[in-house]
Short mmCIF file of C-alpha atoms and ligand atoms in Angstrom, two decimals:
data_model
loop_
_atom_site.label_atom_id
_atom_site.label_comp_id
_atom_site.label_asym_id
_atom_site.label_seq_id
_atom_site.Cartn_x
_atom_site.Cartn_y
_atom_site.Cartn_z
CA MET A 1 130.90 154.61 144.30
CA SER A 2 133.37 152.35 145.73
CA LEU A 3 136.93 153.68 146.55
CA PRO A 4 140.48 152.76 144.85
CA LEU A 5 142.20 150.04 146.44
CA GLU A 6 145.86 149.56 146.66
CA GLU A 7 147.17 146.25 148.39
CA ARG A 8 150.76 146.38 150.05
CA GLU A 9 152.95 144.31 151.55
CA MET A 10 153.77 146.64 154.27
CA ALA A 11 152.65 150.31 155.41
CA VAL A 12 153.70 152.46 158.69
CA VAL A 13 151.90 155.43 159.35
CA GLY A 14 153.97 158.18 160.76
CA CYS A 15 157.41 159.25 159.16
CA GLY A 16 158.82 160.36 162.60
CA PRO A 17 162.23 158.63 163.73
CA ALA A 18 160.21 155.33 165.01
CA GLY A 19 157.94 155.37 161.73
CA LEU A 20 160.93 155.97 159.28
CA CYS A 21 163.26 153.13 161.59
CA ALA A 22 160.84 150.45 161.24
CA ALA A 23 160.17 151.12 157.57
CA ILE A 24 164.20 151.23 156.56
CA THR A 25 164.51 147.78 158.60
CA ALA A 26 161.97 146.24 157.00
CA ALA A 27 162.63 147.42 153.65
CA LYS A 28 166.33 146.12 154.31
CA THR A 29 165.29 143.06 154.41
CA GLY A 30 163.21 143.02 150.68
CA ALA A 31 159.94 143.82 152.14
CA ASP A 32 157.52 146.26 150.30
CA VAL A 33 156.98 149.23 152.58
CA VAL A 34 155.16 152.44 152.21
CA VAL A 35 155.43 154.92 154.69
CA LEU A 36 153.07 157.65 155.28
CA ASP A 37 152.67 161.01 157.07
CA GLU A 38 149.88 163.98 156.94
CA ASN A 39 152.80 166.08 156.90
CA ASP A 40 154.65 167.59 153.91
CA ARG A 41 157.95 166.84 155.37
CA ALA A 42 159.61 163.66 157.12
CA GLY A 43 160.98 163.86 160.44
CA GLY A 44 157.85 164.01 162.88
CA GLN A 45 159.19 165.71 165.75
CA LEU A 46 162.57 165.92 164.84
CA ILE A 47 162.22 168.76 161.96
CA LYS A 48 161.43 171.34 164.56
CA GLN A 49 164.43 170.26 167.24
CA ILE A 50 167.22 173.00 166.53
CA HIS A 51 168.86 171.74 169.26
CA ARG A 52 171.81 169.11 169.79
CA PHE A 53 170.89 165.66 171.00
CA PHE A 54 172.17 163.65 173.46
CA GLY A 55 173.07 160.06 173.82
CA SER A 56 175.42 157.43 171.43
CA ARG A 57 176.22 157.96 167.58
CA ARG A 58 173.80 154.80 166.54
CA HIS A 59 170.71 157.71 167.83
CA GLY A 60 172.27 160.64 166.60
CA ALA A 61 174.10 162.61 169.46
CA GLY A 62 175.96 165.66 168.90
CA LYS A 63 173.65 166.27 165.82
CA ARG A 64 170.73 168.73 165.83
CA GLY A 65 166.98 167.04 165.36
CA TYR A 66 166.20 167.97 162.03
CA GLU A 67 169.78 166.76 160.91
CA ILE A 68 168.74 163.23 161.90
CA ALA A 69 165.58 163.45 160.46
CA GLY A 70 167.41 164.28 156.91
CA GLU A 71 169.73 161.21 157.70
CA LEU A 72 166.76 159.09 158.05
CA GLU A 73 165.05 160.01 155.13
CA ARG A 74 168.01 159.36 152.67
CA GLU A 75 168.60 156.17 154.48
CA SER A 76 164.78 155.38 153.74
CA GLU A 77 165.18 156.54 149.93
CA ALA A 78 168.14 154.14 149.94
CA ALA A 79 166.45 151.28 150.97
CA GLY A 80 163.62 151.33 148.64
CA VAL A 81 160.94 152.65 150.89
CA GLU A 82 158.00 154.47 148.97
CA MET A 83 157.38 157.97 151.38
CA ARG A 84 153.86 159.09 150.92
CA LEU A 85 153.84 162.55 152.79
CA GLY A 86 150.65 164.45 152.67
CA ASN A 87 148.80 161.67 153.42
CA THR A 88 146.54 161.60 156.70
CA VAL A 89 145.41 158.24 157.32
CA LEU A 90 141.59 158.93 158.72
CA GLY A 91 140.73 154.89 159.96
CA LEU A 92 142.45 151.60 160.15
CA PHE A 93 140.44 148.75 160.23
CA PRO A 94 140.97 144.99 161.34
CA GLY A 95 142.44 143.27 158.36
CA GLY A 96 144.85 145.75 157.86
CA GLU A 97 142.60 147.96 155.75
CA MET A 98 143.63 151.73 156.03
CA MET A 99 141.42 154.99 154.88
CA VAL A 100 143.78 157.44 153.40
CA GLU A 101 143.12 161.07 152.46
CA ASP A 102 145.71 162.72 150.24
CA ARG A 103 145.37 166.02 148.05
CA ASP A 104 143.37 164.28 145.06
CA GLY A 105 140.82 162.29 147.69
CA VAL A 106 140.60 159.44 149.49
CA TYR A 107 141.62 156.18 148.85
CA VAL A 108 141.62 152.70 150.42
CA LEU A 109 145.12 150.78 151.37
CA ARG A 110 145.48 147.22 152.60
CA ALA A 111 148.62 145.76 154.08
CA ARG A 112 149.26 142.56 155.40
CA ALA A 113 151.72 144.57 158.35
CA VAL A 114 150.98 147.88 159.59
CA VAL A 115 152.87 149.97 161.98
CA VAL A 116 151.23 152.50 163.71
CA ALA A 117 153.89 154.72 164.53
CA THR A 118 151.93 158.31 165.20
CA GLY A 119 153.40 160.05 167.97
CA ALA A 120 151.77 161.81 170.81
CA SER A 121 149.81 164.28 171.35
CA GLU A 122 150.02 167.64 173.64
CA LYS A 123 147.84 167.46 177.33
CA GLY A 124 146.09 170.52 177.66
CA LEU A 125 145.21 172.57 180.76
CA ALA A 126 141.81 173.97 181.77
CA PHE A 127 141.56 177.48 183.55
CA PRO A 128 139.73 180.61 182.95
CA GLY A 129 140.62 182.05 179.86
CA TRP A 130 142.27 179.13 178.21
CA THR A 131 140.61 179.54 174.97
CA LEU A 132 141.86 182.88 174.57
CA PRO A 133 144.27 183.72 171.71
CA GLY A 134 147.76 183.06 172.86
CA VAL A 135 147.37 180.42 175.05
CA MET A 136 148.90 176.85 172.94
CA GLY A 137 150.96 173.98 173.70
CA ALA A 138 154.61 174.70 173.66
CA GLY A 139 154.85 172.10 170.95
CA ALA A 140 152.57 174.55 168.71
CA ALA A 141 154.99 177.53 169.93
CA GLN A 142 157.71 175.34 168.98
CA THR A 143 156.31 174.80 165.24
CA LEU A 144 155.47 178.56 164.99
CA VAL A 145 158.76 179.73 165.70
CA ASN A 146 161.32 177.14 164.48
CA LEU A 147 159.11 175.81 161.23
CA HIS A 148 157.56 179.25 159.90
CA GLY A 149 159.37 181.64 161.56
CA VAL A 150 156.90 183.31 163.87
CA LEU A 151 156.86 184.28 167.36
CA PRO A 152 153.68 182.96 169.09
CA GLY A 153 154.11 186.00 171.17
CA ARG A 154 156.53 188.75 172.50
CA ARG A 155 156.26 188.18 176.38
CA VAL A 156 155.62 184.48 176.71
CA LEU A 157 154.73 182.33 180.36
CA MET A 158 155.87 178.89 179.97
CA VAL A 159 153.82 176.60 181.98
CA GLY A 160 155.97 173.53 182.75
CA ALA A 161 159.73 172.70 183.66
CA GLY A 162 160.42 169.35 182.34
CA ASN A 163 162.53 169.06 179.37
CA VAL A 164 159.80 170.52 176.72
CA GLY A 165 159.30 173.55 178.47
CA LEU A 166 162.97 174.22 179.12
CA ILE A 167 163.78 173.59 175.51
CA VAL A 168 161.16 175.49 173.95
CA SER A 169 161.60 178.40 176.43
CA TYR A 170 165.47 178.51 175.21
CA GLN A 171 164.28 178.51 171.72
CA LEU A 172 161.98 181.26 172.36
CA LEU A 173 164.31 183.13 174.36
CA GLN A 174 166.97 182.86 170.96
CA ALA A 175 164.30 183.67 168.59
CA GLY A 176 163.49 186.98 170.51
CA ALA A 177 160.44 186.44 172.93
CA GLU A 178 160.81 187.18 176.16
CA VAL A 179 160.08 184.51 178.90
CA VAL A 180 158.44 186.10 181.88
CA GLY A 181 158.79 182.89 183.93
CA ILE A 182 158.95 179.68 183.57
CA LEU A 183 156.15 177.46 186.36
CA ASP A 184 155.66 174.48 187.67
CA VAL A 185 153.08 172.81 190.09
CA SER A 186 155.85 170.82 191.33
CA GLU A 187 158.36 172.10 193.68
CA ARG A 188 161.54 170.54 191.49
CA VAL A 189 162.49 171.33 187.95
CA GLY A 190 161.65 167.99 185.99
CA GLY A 191 163.91 168.68 182.98
CA TYR A 192 167.81 168.13 182.74
CA GLU A 193 170.03 170.08 184.44
CA VAL A 194 171.81 171.00 181.55
CA HIS A 195 168.38 172.61 179.90
CA ARG A 196 167.65 174.07 183.34
CA LEU A 197 171.03 176.15 183.64
CA ARG A 198 170.79 177.18 179.65
CA VAL A 199 167.68 179.27 180.63
CA GLN A 200 168.43 180.13 183.98
CA ARG A 201 171.70 181.54 182.57
CA GLU A 202 169.71 183.81 180.61
CA GLY A 203 167.95 185.26 183.38
CA VAL A 204 164.54 183.26 183.32
CA PRO A 205 162.60 183.40 186.68
CA PHE A 206 161.56 179.79 187.71
CA TYR A 207 158.06 180.02 189.62
CA LEU A 208 158.21 176.41 191.19
CA GLY A 209 154.99 175.54 193.40
CA HIS A 210 152.67 177.28 191.21
CA ARG A 211 149.92 177.23 189.37
CA VAL A 212 148.00 179.24 186.84
CA VAL A 213 144.60 180.82 188.17
CA GLN A 214 143.37 182.82 185.52
CA ALA A 215 144.32 184.50 181.93
CA ARG A 216 142.71 187.98 181.22
CA GLY A 217 142.62 189.77 178.00
CA ARG A 218 139.98 191.50 175.60
CA TYR A 219 141.15 189.87 172.27
CA GLY A 220 143.65 187.60 172.90
CA VAL A 221 146.49 186.99 176.46
CA GLU A 222 147.30 190.14 178.03
CA GLU A 223 148.00 189.38 181.62
CA VAL A 224 147.95 185.82 183.65
CA SER A 225 147.39 185.34 187.36
CA VAL A 226 149.06 182.79 189.15
CA GLU A 227 149.26 181.40 192.57
CA GLU A 228 151.77 179.41 194.77
CA VAL A 229 150.02 176.45 195.67
CA GLY A 230 148.16 176.51 198.88
CA GLY A 231 147.19 180.05 197.86
CA ALA A 232 150.02 181.67 200.54
CA SER A 233 150.77 184.27 197.56
CA ARG A 234 149.71 185.63 194.22
CA LYS A 235 151.50 187.30 191.20
CA VAL A 236 150.03 188.89 188.24
CA PHE A 237 152.25 188.85 184.64
CA ARG A 238 151.76 190.88 181.42
CA ALA A 239 152.30 188.21 178.78
CA ASP A 240 150.65 188.01 175.66
CA ALA A 241 151.19 183.91 175.22
CA VAL A 242 151.03 181.29 177.71
CA CYS A 243 152.49 178.32 176.39
CA LEU A 244 151.46 175.05 177.94
CA ALA A 245 154.62 172.12 178.85
CA VAL A 246 152.57 169.83 180.66
CA GLY A 247 152.93 166.62 179.38
CA LEU A 248 152.37 164.30 176.26
CA SER A 249 149.73 161.76 175.58
CA PRO A 250 150.42 158.57 173.01
CA LEU A 251 148.13 159.35 169.94
CA ALA A 252 147.06 155.88 169.61
CA GLU A 253 143.74 156.31 168.04
CA LEU A 254 144.22 154.40 164.81
CA ALA A 255 145.26 151.32 166.57
CA ALA A 256 141.87 151.76 169.20
CA MET A 257 140.17 151.80 166.16
CA CYS A 258 141.38 148.25 164.35
CA GLY A 259 140.15 146.80 167.65
CA CYS A 260 144.28 146.98 169.79
CA ARG A 261 143.45 146.21 173.58
CA MET A 262 144.47 149.63 174.90
CA VAL A 263 146.02 149.85 178.87
CA TYR A 264 147.10 153.02 180.81
CA SER A 265 150.24 154.16 182.06
CA ARG A 266 150.60 157.46 183.82
CA GLU A 267 154.42 157.15 183.60
CA LEU A 268 154.29 156.84 179.81
CA GLY A 269 151.55 159.48 179.02
CA GLY A 270 148.45 157.51 178.89
CA PHE A 271 146.52 154.82 176.85
CA MET A 272 148.49 152.95 174.88
CA PRO A 273 147.99 149.83 172.69
CA TRP A 274 148.81 146.83 174.80
CA HIS A 275 152.12 145.42 173.08
CA ASP A 276 154.61 143.46 173.54
CA GLY A 277 158.80 143.39 174.06
CA ASP A 278 158.33 142.96 170.11
CA MET A 279 156.22 145.41 169.60
CA ARG A 280 153.26 143.53 168.29
CA THR A 281 149.55 144.46 169.64
CA ASP A 282 146.95 141.72 170.31
CA GLN A 283 145.69 142.65 166.41
CA PRO A 284 147.50 140.34 163.67
CA GLY A 285 149.76 142.30 161.58
CA VAL A 286 149.44 145.36 163.50
CA TYR A 287 152.53 146.66 165.64
CA VAL A 288 152.91 150.22 167.24
CA ALA A 289 156.53 152.12 167.80
CA GLY A 290 158.09 155.32 169.29
CA ASP A 291 155.60 157.65 171.39
CA ALA A 292 152.61 156.23 170.05
CA ALA A 293 153.67 153.00 172.29
CA GLY A 294 154.32 155.16 175.43
CA VAL A 295 155.96 158.77 175.39
CA GLU A 296 159.61 158.58 175.80
CA GLU A 297 162.71 160.31 173.69
CA ALA A 298 163.79 159.98 169.85
CA SER A 299 166.54 157.52 170.55
CA VAL A 300 163.65 154.82 171.93
CA ALA A 301 161.40 155.57 168.95
CA MET A 302 164.21 154.66 166.57
CA GLU A 303 165.05 151.22 168.28
CA GLU A 304 161.28 150.33 168.83
CA GLY A 305 160.67 151.07 165.32
CA ARG A 306 163.75 149.18 164.16
CA MET A 307 161.98 146.05 166.70
CA ALA A 308 158.68 146.51 164.90
CA GLY A 309 160.34 146.37 161.60
CA LEU A 310 162.09 143.10 162.74
CA SER A 311 158.96 141.50 163.58
CA ALA A 312 156.75 142.57 160.46
CA ALA A 313 159.56 141.24 158.42
CA GLU A 314 159.75 138.39 160.10
CA ASP A 315 155.82 137.73 160.38
CA LEU A 316 155.69 138.51 156.75
CA GLY A 317 158.57 135.67 155.80
CA ALA A 318 161.02 138.33 154.46
CA MET A 319 163.28 137.12 157.29
CA GLY A 320 163.89 133.88 159.09
CA ARG A 321 163.05 133.39 162.94
CA LYS A 322 166.53 132.86 163.76
CA GLU A 323 168.19 135.85 161.79
CA ALA A 324 165.52 138.28 163.13
CA GLU A 325 165.92 136.77 166.95
CA ARG A 326 169.46 137.83 166.64
CA ALA A 327 168.59 141.33 164.88
CA LYS A 328 166.12 141.36 167.60
CA ASP A 329 168.71 140.67 170.63
CA GLU A 330 170.80 143.95 169.32
CA VAL A 331 167.78 146.24 169.42
CA ARG A 332 167.07 144.81 172.96
CA ARG A 333 170.59 145.53 174.58
CA PHE A 334 170.23 149.31 173.01
CA LEU A 335 166.82 149.68 174.39
CA TRP A 336 167.96 148.29 178.11
CA GLU A 337 170.86 150.49 178.07
CA LEU A 338 168.76 153.74 176.73
CA ARG A 339 166.37 152.81 179.87
CA GLY A 340 169.43 153.11 182.45
CA GLY A 341 169.72 155.70 185.18
CA PRO A 342 167.11 156.97 187.56
CA TYR A 343 164.57 158.53 184.82
CA GLY A 344 164.99 155.43 182.28
CA GLU A 345 164.54 153.01 184.97
CA ALA A 346 161.09 154.32 185.91
CA LYS A 347 160.32 153.92 182.19
CA ARG A 348 161.92 150.29 181.91
CA ARG A 349 159.49 149.46 184.83
CA ALA A 350 156.27 151.04 183.28
CA LYS A 351 157.16 149.28 179.61
CA GLU A 352 157.13 146.10 181.45
CA SER A 353 153.86 146.84 183.25
CA VAL A 354 152.65 147.31 179.65
CA HIS A 355 153.66 144.01 178.28
CA CYS A 356 152.62 142.48 181.19
CA ALA A 357 149.10 143.79 181.39
C1 FAD B 401 160.17 170.46 172.23
C2 FAD B 401 161.18 168.89 172.07
C3 FAD B 401 162.07 168.79 172.58
C4 FAD B 401 162.82 167.18 172.17
N1 FAD B 401 163.89 166.84 172.44
C5 FAD B 401 164.85 165.31 172.20
C6 FAD B 401 165.95 165.26 172.39
O1 FAD B 401 166.78 166.43 172.73
N2 FAD B 401 165.96 164.06 172.38
C7 FAD B 401 165.37 162.96 172.48
O2 FAD B 401 165.49 161.78 172.31
N3 FAD B 401 164.07 163.40 171.76
C8 FAD B 401 163.48 164.84 172.50
N4 FAD B 401 162.05 164.67 171.98
C9 FAD B 401 161.17 163.47 171.97
C10 FAD B 401 161.25 163.43 170.57
O3 FAD B 401 160.75 164.20 169.46
C11 FAD B 401 159.83 162.14 170.60
O4 FAD B 401 160.08 161.20 171.59
C12 FAD B 401 160.12 161.38 169.00
O5 FAD B 401 159.88 162.49 167.98
C13 FAD B 401 158.87 160.31 168.95
O6 FAD B 401 158.92 160.03 167.90
P1 FAD B 401 157.49 158.98 166.99
O7 FAD B 401 158.36 158.74 166.03
O8 FAD B 401 157.23 158.20 167.89
O9 FAD B 401 156.54 160.44 166.75
P2 FAD B 401 156.94 161.74 165.75
O10 FAD B 401 158.15 162.27 166.20
O11 FAD B 401 155.63 162.87 166.73
O12 FAD B 401 156.09 161.48 164.81
C14 FAD B 401 155.07 161.10 164.46
C15 FAD B 401 154.45 161.34 163.01
O13 FAD B 401 153.16 160.33 163.04
C16 FAD B 401 152.25 161.63 162.05
N5 FAD B 401 150.82 161.32 162.05
C17 FAD B 401 150.26 161.09 162.91
N6 FAD B 401 149.01 160.59 162.93
C18 FAD B 401 148.85 160.45 161.52
C19 FAD B 401 147.96 159.93 160.69
N7 FAD B 401 147.07 159.88 161.06
N8 FAD B 401 148.16 159.97 159.45
C20 FAD B 401 149.52 160.17 158.84
N9 FAD B 401 150.43 160.93 159.88
C21 FAD B 401 149.99 160.72 161.25
C22 FAD B 401 152.97 162.89 162.23
O14 FAD B 401 152.66 164.03 161.66
C23 FAD B 401 154.20 162.86 162.92
O15 FAD B 401 154.82 163.43 161.59
C24 FAD B 401 161.63 166.26 171.90
C25 FAD B 401 160.56 166.36 171.91
C26 FAD B 401 159.93 167.72 172.23
C27 FAD B 401 158.42 168.19 171.84
#
């Protein structure tokens, strides 16, 4: 039995900030665009971000993540983007053919241009007891609390003092959990000062230069042993949840599956499809944007999405080369500004080595 086949001009996988911006940008040039997401809400990570974002007005500064998601969703509707939620892309093949699963079954969609904007996945950490119920990614805990109104535990130990660890710790406190500590193998807090101060003001202790040794419990986590790196001292916490905020990796298997050359960057989270500054991969008609192209921030994801949308529209013939170049120059300027400062500078250098790899 052959599967139903649908032909479209452009398909975007992922309705996060990168995918929505790619779709909006291309649709505004007149391209026919469909965007697919496995979730039943548009916005990707943004729908669970209840905190206000920094940055510029163009990137939603001062607004909460879910408000930015709502704005992008309305903008895509106005631009004529077709949004298919609850549609999981199971496979992507050379030539722009993808296998998609929705509530009614499986179908094949072929598009002349495909943007992979599938975001990132959380890294894990293996230690004795890590498979016990109660050990989970910090992003998973954030989904439980902010989308489903469920606490992952009453007493939570956060592993990782980067932005994700700090933000999720604060949101757990707001939701009524006790954060018994934030620990990190590093001797310094990796997240922004503003997020550190917020949790410190709530009295959450930091254990820097510490690592998890073991989680124990009968049916789920009941206590966790940690030690100073080097083993000088040990401590046991009573806790029923351990949240791991130890980094994100680009989620780019679809690009690998359709033959894109993959490159590695520690700074950007792991393996990602090679891409140039215009977000083209080495496979004709396949583009990448956002965390799938290297983990950074929502503002960068938006600009990379715009760049991918412009490249796709140009390659589809929906916009001329000169017009595309003018629009791309503006995006390049924003990306340059976003990657300023010591944190952004490291990301910029990492991106440049990806382009040259
Ligand atoms: C706790 C936390 C706090 C953050 N705070 C900030 C902040 O203050 N400021 C900031 O700028 N950034 C922040 N970020 C980072 C920001 O959320 C991400 O960088 C941004 O969401 C990346 O956008 P994206 O579109 O690449 O991916 P995502 O937002 O992850 O969207 C990817 C989408 O693709 C979908 N998808 C994946 N695979 C498939 C498939 N096979 N089929 C169909 N759909 C698929 C997913 O369901 C998802 O909806 C934060 C992140 C976290 C985890």
